[in-house]
PDB file of N, CA and C in Angstrom:
ATOM      1  N   MET A   4     -16.331 -74.074  51.823  1.00 85.00           N
ATOM      2  CA  MET A   4     -15.150 -73.330  51.456  1.00 85.00           C
ATOM      3  C   MET A   4     -14.173 -74.273  50.744  1.00 85.00           C
ATOM      4  N   PRO A   5     -13.607 -73.858  49.633  1.00 95.00           N
ATOM      5  CA  PRO A   5     -12.667 -74.720  48.907  1.00 95.00           C
ATOM      6  C   PRO A   5     -11.388 -74.973  49.705  1.00 95.00           C
ATOM      7  N   THR A   6     -10.850 -76.161  49.544  1.00 98.00           N
ATOM      8  CA  THR A   6      -9.596 -76.543  50.199  1.00 98.00           C
ATOM      9  C   THR A   6      -8.540 -76.764  49.123  1.00 98.00           C
ATOM     10  N   PRO A   7      -7.366 -76.139  49.271  1.00 98.00           N
ATOM     11  CA  PRO A   7      -6.339 -76.307  48.242  1.00 98.00           C
ATOM     12  C   PRO A   7      -5.627 -77.652  48.336  1.00 98.00           C
ATOM     13  N   ILE A   8      -5.212 -78.145  47.183  1.00 98.00           N
ATOM     14  CA  ILE A   8      -4.300 -79.284  47.096  1.00 98.00           C
ATOM     15  C   ILE A   8      -2.933 -78.645  46.868  1.00 98.00           C
ATOM     16  N   VAL A   9      -2.062 -78.722  47.858  1.00 96.00           N
ATOM     17  CA  VAL A   9      -0.792 -78.001  47.842  1.00 96.00           C
ATOM     18  C   VAL A   9       0.360 -78.972  47.648  1.00 96.00           C
ATOM     19  N   LEU A  10       1.356 -78.556  46.871  1.00 94.00           N
ATOM     20  CA  LEU A  10       2.560 -79.376  46.710  1.00 94.00           C
ATOM     21  C   LEU A  10       3.355 -79.325  48.012  1.00 94.00           C
ATOM     22  N   PRO A  11       3.512 -80.478  48.688  1.00 92.00           N
ATOM     23  CA  PRO A  11       4.252 -80.490  49.958  1.00 92.00           C
ATOM     24  C   PRO A  11       5.758 -80.407  49.731  1.00 92.00           C
ATOM     25  N   GLU A  12       6.481 -80.195  50.808  1.00 88.00           N
ATOM     26  CA  GLU A  12       7.947 -80.246  50.769  1.00 88.00           C
ATOM     27  C   GLU A  12       8.345 -81.677  50.419  1.00 88.00           C
ATOM     28  N   LEU A  13       9.167 -81.821  49.404  1.00 83.00           N
ATOM     29  CA  LEU A  13       9.543 -83.154  48.929  1.00 83.00           C
ATOM     30  C   LEU A  13      10.978 -83.523  49.305  1.00 83.00           C
ATOM     31  N   GLY A  14      11.650 -82.657  50.033  1.00 75.00           N
ATOM     32  CA  GLY A  14      13.024 -82.945  50.415  1.00 75.00           C
ATOM     33  C   GLY A  14      14.012 -82.728  49.295  1.00 75.00           C
ATOM     34  N   ALA A  15      13.585 -82.038  48.250  1.00 60.00           N
ATOM     35  CA  ALA A  15      14.462 -81.790  47.109  1.00 60.00           C
ATOM     36  C   ALA A  15      14.949 -80.347  47.105  1.00 60.00           C
ATOM     37  N   GLY A  16      14.890 -79.711  48.268  1.00 64.00           N
ATOM     38  CA  GLY A  16      15.322 -78.326  48.348  1.00 64.00           C
ATOM     39  C   GLY A  16      14.357 -77.422  47.626  1.00 64.00           C
ATOM     40  N   ASP A  17      14.880 -76.516  46.853  1.00 59.00           N
ATOM     41  CA  ASP A  17      14.062 -75.540  46.143  1.00 59.00           C
ATOM     42  C   ASP A  17      13.835 -75.972  44.688  1.00 59.00           C
ATOM     43  N   ALA A  18      13.905 -77.265  44.437  1.00 70.00           N
ATOM     44  CA  ALA A  18      13.781 -77.776  43.071  1.00 70.00           C
ATOM     45  C   ALA A  18      12.407 -77.494  42.484  1.00 70.00           C
ATOM     46  N   VAL A  19      12.397 -77.206  41.205  1.00 78.00           N
ATOM     47  CA  VAL A  19      11.146 -77.050  40.483  1.00 78.00           C
ATOM     48  C   VAL A  19      10.747 -78.428  39.973  1.00 78.00           C
ATOM     49  N   VAL A  20       9.480 -78.770  40.151  1.00 91.00           N
ATOM     50  CA  VAL A  20       8.966 -80.048  39.672  1.00 91.00           C
ATOM     51  C   VAL A  20       7.895 -79.764  38.631  1.00 91.00           C
ATOM     52  N   SER A  21       7.499 -80.786  37.891  1.00 95.00           N
ATOM     53  CA  SER A  21       6.447 -80.600  36.888  1.00 95.00           C
ATOM     54  C   SER A  21       5.308 -81.580  37.136  1.00 95.00           C
ATOM     55  N   VAL A  22       4.119 -81.161  36.760  1.00 97.00           N
ATOM     56  CA  VAL A  22       2.940 -82.016  36.873  1.00 97.00           C
ATOM     57  C   VAL A  22       3.012 -83.031  35.739  1.00 97.00           C
ATOM     58  N   SER A  23       3.016 -84.317  36.086  1.00 97.00           N
ATOM     59  CA  SER A  23       3.113 -85.337  35.043  1.00 97.00           C
ATOM     60  C   SER A  23       1.786 -86.027  34.755  1.00 97.00           C
ATOM     61  N   SER A  24       0.859 -86.047  35.745  1.00 98.00           N
ATOM     62  CA  SER A  24      -0.414 -86.730  35.507  1.00 98.00           C
ATOM     63  C   SER A  24      -1.417 -86.368  36.596  1.00 98.00           C
ATOM     64  N   TRP A  25      -2.656 -86.187  36.197  1.00 98.00           N
ATOM     65  CA  TRP A  25      -3.764 -86.084  37.148  1.00 98.00           C
ATOM     66  C   TRP A  25      -4.463 -87.434  37.157  1.00 98.00           C
ATOM     67  N   PHE A  26      -4.747 -87.965  38.345  1.00 98.00           N
ATOM     68  CA  PHE A  26      -5.424 -89.247  38.472  1.00 98.00           C
ATOM     69  C   PHE A  26      -6.943 -89.104  38.520  1.00 98.00           C
ATOM     70  N   VAL A  27      -7.430 -87.879  38.685  1.00 98.00           N
ATOM     71  CA  VAL A  27      -8.860 -87.615  38.837  1.00 98.00           C
ATOM     72  C   VAL A  27      -9.277 -86.486  37.896  1.00 98.00           C
ATOM     73  N   ALA A  28     -10.571 -86.446  37.606  1.00 98.00           N
ATOM     74  CA  ALA A  28     -11.131 -85.404  36.749  1.00 98.00           C
ATOM     75  C   ALA A  28     -11.869 -84.384  37.608  1.00 98.00           C
ATOM     76  N   VAL A  29     -12.040 -83.194  37.078  1.00 98.00           N
ATOM     77  CA  VAL A  29     -12.868 -82.195  37.747  1.00 98.00           C
ATOM     78  C   VAL A  29     -14.270 -82.789  37.894  1.00 98.00           C
ATOM     79  N   GLY A  30     -14.843 -82.642  39.078  1.00 98.00           N
ATOM     80  CA  GLY A  30     -16.155 -83.206  39.369  1.00 98.00           C
ATOM     81  C   GLY A  30     -16.112 -84.580  40.016  1.00 98.00           C
ATOM     82  N   GLU A  31     -14.952 -85.194  40.044  1.00 98.00           N
ATOM     83  CA  GLU A  31     -14.804 -86.534  40.630  1.00 98.00           C
ATOM     84  C   GLU A  31     -14.630 -86.445  42.144  1.00 98.00           C
ATOM     85  N   ARG A  32     -15.242 -87.369  42.859  1.00 98.00           N
ATOM     86  CA  ARG A  32     -15.146 -87.412  44.322  1.00 98.00           C
ATOM     87  C   ARG A  32     -13.895 -88.192  44.726  1.00 98.00           C
ATOM     88  N   VAL A  33     -13.223 -87.709  45.777  1.00 98.00           N
ATOM     89  CA  VAL A  33     -12.047 -88.377  46.327  1.00 98.00           C
ATOM     90  C   VAL A  33     -12.190 -88.448  47.846  1.00 98.00           C
ATOM     91  N   GLU A  34     -11.461 -89.368  48.440  1.00 98.00           N
ATOM     92  CA  GLU A  34     -11.398 -89.482  49.888  1.00 98.00           C
ATOM     93  C   GLU A  34     -10.065 -88.904  50.364  1.00 98.00           C
ATOM     94  N   ALA A  35     -10.017 -88.478  51.595  1.00 98.00           N
ATOM     95  CA  ALA A  35      -8.759 -87.975  52.159  1.00 98.00           C
ATOM     96  C   ALA A  35      -7.694 -89.059  52.019  1.00 98.00           C
ATOM     97  N   GLY A  36      -6.544 -88.687  51.516  1.00 98.00           N
ATOM     98  CA  GLY A  36      -5.450 -89.641  51.336  1.00 98.00           C
ATOM     99  C   GLY A  36      -5.381 -90.261  49.953  1.00 98.00           C
ATOM    100  N   ASP A  37      -6.448 -90.132  49.151  1.00 98.00           N
ATOM    101  CA  ASP A  37      -6.403 -90.648  47.772  1.00 98.00           C
ATOM    102  C   ASP A  37      -5.378 -89.862  46.964  1.00 98.00           C
ATOM    103  N   TRP A  38      -4.640 -90.544  46.125  1.00 98.00           N
ATOM    104  CA  TRP A  38      -3.706 -89.851  45.243  1.00 98.00           C
ATOM    105  C   TRP A  38      -4.493 -89.127  44.165  1.00 98.00           C
ATOM    106  N   VAL A  39      -4.160 -87.860  43.961  1.00 98.00           N
ATOM    107  CA  VAL A  39      -4.894 -87.071  42.980  1.00 98.00           C
ATOM    108  C   VAL A  39      -4.026 -86.581  41.834  1.00 98.00           C
ATOM    109  N   VAL A  40      -2.751 -86.367  42.080  1.00 98.00           N
ATOM    110  CA  VAL A  40      -1.864 -85.841  41.037  1.00 98.00           C
ATOM    111  C   VAL A  40      -0.447 -86.378  41.235  1.00 98.00           C
ATOM    112  N   GLU A  41       0.236 -86.601  40.135  1.00 97.00           N
ATOM    113  CA  GLU A  41       1.622 -87.056  40.160  1.00 97.00           C
ATOM    114  C   GLU A  41       2.510 -85.929  39.657  1.00 97.00           C
ATOM    115  N   VAL A  42       3.602 -85.671  40.389  1.00 96.00           N
ATOM    116  CA  VAL A  42       4.580 -84.680  39.951  1.00 96.00           C
ATOM    117  C   VAL A  42       5.909 -85.381  39.711  1.00 96.00           C
ATOM    118  N   GLN A  43       6.694 -84.795  38.833  1.00 93.00           N
ATOM    119  CA  GLN A  43       7.972 -85.397  38.475  1.00 93.00           C
ATOM    120  C   GLN A  43       9.116 -84.509  38.920  1.00 93.00           C
ATOM    121  N   LEU A  44      10.044 -85.129  39.644  1.00 88.00           N
ATOM    122  CA  LEU A  44      11.286 -84.494  40.054  1.00 88.00           C
ATOM    123  C   LEU A  44      12.380 -85.076  39.180  1.00 88.00           C
ATOM    124  N   PRO A  45      13.544 -84.474  39.159  1.00 84.00           N
ATOM    125  CA  PRO A  45      14.634 -85.088  38.410  1.00 84.00           C
ATOM    126  C   PRO A  45      14.897 -86.513  38.916  1.00 84.00           C
ATOM    127  N   GLY A  46      14.651 -87.489  38.081  1.00 84.00           N
ATOM    128  CA  GLY A  46      14.944 -88.879  38.406  1.00 84.00           C
ATOM    129  C   GLY A  46      13.871 -89.656  39.143  1.00 84.00           C
ATOM    130  N   THR A  47      12.750 -89.034  39.536  1.00 88.00           N
ATOM    131  CA  THR A  47      11.722 -89.755  40.277  1.00 88.00           C
ATOM    132  C   THR A  47      10.369 -89.063  40.150  1.00 88.00           C
ATOM    133  N   THR A  48       9.333 -89.746  40.606  1.00 92.00           N
ATOM    134  CA  THR A  48       7.994 -89.147  40.639  1.00 92.00           C
ATOM    135  C   THR A  48       7.462 -89.211  42.072  1.00 92.00           C
ATOM    136  N   PHE A  49       6.459 -88.377  42.358  1.00 93.00           N
ATOM    137  CA  PHE A  49       5.848 -88.321  43.680  1.00 93.00           C
ATOM    138  C   PHE A  49       4.359 -88.115  43.501  1.00 93.00           C
ATOM    139  N   ASP A  50       3.552 -88.873  44.244  1.00 96.00           N
ATOM    140  CA  ASP A  50       2.093 -88.744  44.176  1.00 96.00           C
ATOM    141  C   ASP A  50       1.605 -87.856  45.318  1.00 96.00           C
ATOM    142  N   VAL A  51       0.794 -86.867  44.974  1.00 97.00           N
ATOM    143  CA  VAL A  51       0.232 -85.946  45.957  1.00 97.00           C
ATOM    144  C   VAL A  51      -1.178 -86.423  46.290  1.00 97.00           C
ATOM    145  N   SER A  52      -1.499 -86.479  47.577  1.00 97.00           N
ATOM    146  CA  SER A  52      -2.805 -86.986  47.999  1.00 97.00           C
ATOM    147  C   SER A  52      -3.757 -85.850  48.367  1.00 97.00           C
ATOM    148  N   ALA A  53      -5.044 -86.185  48.383  1.00 98.00           N
ATOM    149  CA  ALA A  53      -6.089 -85.238  48.767  1.00 98.00           C
ATOM    150  C   ALA A  53      -6.000 -84.987  50.268  1.00 98.00           C
ATOM    151  N   PRO A  54      -6.025 -83.721  50.689  1.00 97.00           N
ATOM    152  CA  PRO A  54      -5.950 -83.433  52.119  1.00 97.00           C
ATOM    153  C   PRO A  54      -7.262 -83.708  52.856  1.00 97.00           C
ATOM    154  N   ILE A  55      -8.379 -83.709  52.130  1.00 98.00           N
ATOM    155  CA  ILE A  55      -9.708 -83.952  52.709  1.00 98.00           C
ATOM    156  C   ILE A  55     -10.533 -84.749  51.714  1.00 98.00           C
ATOM    157  N   ALA A  56     -11.660 -85.278  52.162  1.00 98.00           N
ATOM    158  CA  ALA A  56     -12.622 -85.888  51.245  1.00 98.00           C
ATOM    159  C   ALA A  56     -13.408 -84.773  50.584  1.00 98.00           C
ATOM    160  N   GLY A  57     -13.692 -84.926  49.301  1.00 98.00           N
ATOM    161  CA  GLY A  57     -14.456 -83.906  48.600  1.00 98.00           C
ATOM    162  C   GLY A  57     -14.495 -84.172  47.112  1.00 98.00           C
ATOM    163  N   VAL A  58     -14.905 -83.155  46.388  1.00 98.00           N
ATOM    164  CA  VAL A  58     -15.017 -83.215  44.935  1.00 98.00           C
ATOM    165  C   VAL A  58     -13.968 -82.284  44.331  1.00 98.00           C
ATOM    166  N   VAL A  59     -13.287 -82.757  43.309  1.00 98.00           N
ATOM    167  CA  VAL A  59     -12.291 -81.921  42.636  1.00 98.00           C
ATOM    168  C   VAL A  59     -13.036 -80.781  41.931  1.00 98.00           C
ATOM    169  N   ALA A  60     -12.773 -79.563  42.386  1.00 98.00           N
ATOM    170  CA  ALA A  60     -13.481 -78.397  41.853  1.00 98.00           C
ATOM    171  C   ALA A  60     -12.725 -77.733  40.710  1.00 98.00           C
ATOM    172  N   ARG A  61     -11.400 -77.723  40.814  1.00 98.00           N
ATOM    173  CA  ARG A  61     -10.612 -77.046  39.780  1.00 98.00           C
ATOM    174  C   ARG A  61      -9.175 -77.527  39.818  1.00 98.00           C
ATOM    175  N   LYS A  62      -8.561 -77.582  38.646  1.00 98.00           N
ATOM    176  CA  LYS A  62      -7.132 -77.880  38.535  1.00 98.00           C
ATOM    177  C   LYS A  62      -6.427 -76.570  38.216  1.00 98.00           C
ATOM    178  N   GLU A  63      -5.533 -76.158  39.098  1.00 97.00           N
ATOM    179  CA  GLU A  63      -4.763 -74.926  38.884  1.00 97.00           C
ATOM    180  C   GLU A  63      -3.587 -75.170  37.948  1.00 97.00           C
ATOM    181  N   LYS A  64      -2.954 -76.317  38.086  1.00 97.00           N
ATOM    182  CA  LYS A  64      -1.767 -76.655  37.292  1.00 97.00           C
ATOM    183  C   LYS A  64      -2.080 -77.870  36.441  1.00 97.00           C
ATOM    184  N   LEU A  65      -1.924 -77.735  35.148  1.00 97.00           N
ATOM    185  CA  LEU A  65      -2.198 -78.828  34.220  1.00 97.00           C
ATOM    186  C   LEU A  65      -0.918 -79.610  33.935  1.00 97.00           C
ATOM    187  N   VAL A  66      -1.049 -80.742  33.263  1.00 98.00           N
ATOM    188  CA  VAL A  66       0.095 -81.589  32.915  1.00 98.00           C
ATOM    189  C   VAL A  66       1.116 -80.751  32.143  1.00 98.00           C
ATOM    190  N   GLY A  67       2.360 -80.852  32.586  1.00 97.00           N
ATOM    191  CA  GLY A  67       3.448 -80.109  31.963  1.00 97.00           C
ATOM    192  C   GLY A  67       3.803 -78.816  32.685  1.00 97.00           C
ATOM    193  N   ALA A  68       2.924 -78.330  33.552  1.00 97.00           N
ATOM    194  CA  ALA A  68       3.184 -77.102  34.295  1.00 97.00           C
ATOM    195  C   ALA A  68       4.296 -77.323  35.313  1.00 97.00           C
ATOM    196  N   THR A  69       5.106 -76.308  35.536  1.00 95.00           N
ATOM    197  CA  THR A  69       6.126 -76.379  36.579  1.00 95.00           C
ATOM    198  C   THR A  69       5.579 -75.735  37.841  1.00 95.00           C
ATOM    199  N   ILE A  70       6.022 -76.242  38.976  1.00 93.00           N
ATOM    200  CA  ILE A  70       5.487 -75.804  40.263  1.00 93.00           C
ATOM    201  C   ILE A  70       6.561 -75.939  41.327  1.00 93.00           C
ATOM    202  N   ARG A  71       6.440 -75.130  42.364  1.00 90.00           N
ATOM    203  CA  ARG A  71       7.370 -75.170  43.501  1.00 90.00           C
ATOM    204  C   ARG A  71       6.622 -75.583  44.767  1.00 90.00           C
ATOM    205  N   THR A  72       7.356 -76.023  45.744  1.00 90.00           N
ATOM    206  CA  THR A  72       6.795 -76.379  47.043  1.00 90.00           C
ATOM    207  C   THR A  72       5.893 -75.268  47.562  1.00 90.00           C
ATOM    208  N   GLY A  73       4.724 -75.659  48.062  1.00 91.00           N
ATOM    209  CA  GLY A  73       3.789 -74.707  48.641  1.00 91.00           C
ATOM    210  C   GLY A  73       2.785 -74.119  47.667  1.00 91.00           C
ATOM    211  N   GLU A  74       2.978 -74.343  46.369  1.00 94.00           N
ATOM    212  CA  GLU A  74       2.029 -73.826  45.383  1.00 94.00           C
ATOM    213  C   GLU A  74       0.794 -74.723  45.309  1.00 94.00           C
ATOM    214  N   VAL A  75      -0.303 -74.128  44.887  1.00 97.00           N
ATOM    215  CA  VAL A  75      -1.585 -74.844  44.784  1.00 97.00           C
ATOM    216  C   VAL A  75      -1.660 -75.576  43.449  1.00 97.00           C
ATOM    217  N   LEU A  76      -1.958 -76.880  43.529  1.00 97.00           N
ATOM    218  CA  LEU A  76      -2.149 -77.702  42.332  1.00 97.00           C
ATOM    219  C   LEU A  76      -3.606 -77.680  41.872  1.00 97.00           C
ATOM    220  N   GLY A  77      -4.517 -77.646  42.830  1.00 98.00           N
ATOM    221  CA  GLY A  77      -5.941 -77.676  42.515  1.00 98.00           C
ATOM    222  C   GLY A  77      -6.753 -77.420  43.769  1.00 98.00           C
ATOM    223  N   TRP A  78      -8.081 -77.550  43.629  1.00 98.00           N
ATOM    224  CA  TRP A  78      -8.999 -77.247  44.727  1.00 98.00           C
ATOM    225  C   TRP A  78     -10.032 -78.340  44.906  1.00 98.00           C
ATOM    226  N   LEU A  79     -10.391 -78.585  46.162  1.00 98.00           N
ATOM    227  CA  LEU A  79     -11.443 -79.541  46.516  1.00 98.00           C
ATOM    228  C   LEU A  79     -12.586 -78.800  47.194  1.00 98.00           C
ATOM    229  N   GLU A  80     -13.817 -79.223  46.903  1.00 98.00           N
ATOM    230  CA  GLU A  80     -15.011 -78.718  47.600  1.00 98.00           C
ATOM    231  C   GLU A  80     -15.567 -79.872  48.421  1.00 98.00           C
ATOM    232  N   THR A  81     -16.047 -79.558  49.641  1.00 92.00           N
ATOM    233  CA  THR A  81     -16.626 -80.607  50.484  1.00 92.00           C
ATOM    234  C   THR A  81     -18.072 -80.830  50.116  1.00 92.00           C
TER     235      THR A  81
END
């Protein structure tokens, strides 16, 4: 079953952030805790990590996309 990569609460309230970089490609294997995507907040960046070990199955949000806390950035398959 696919596992979502979700944008966590960043302590910026209800701020909209944007995807600035993906560190991995679709089909690439990652370990739990590996950084997979970078998002940009006003004045800073934040790296989102993989919640589980697996293979990147799909990217929901591409570079430049805006996203809010709790939205899915991509999917991992075990």
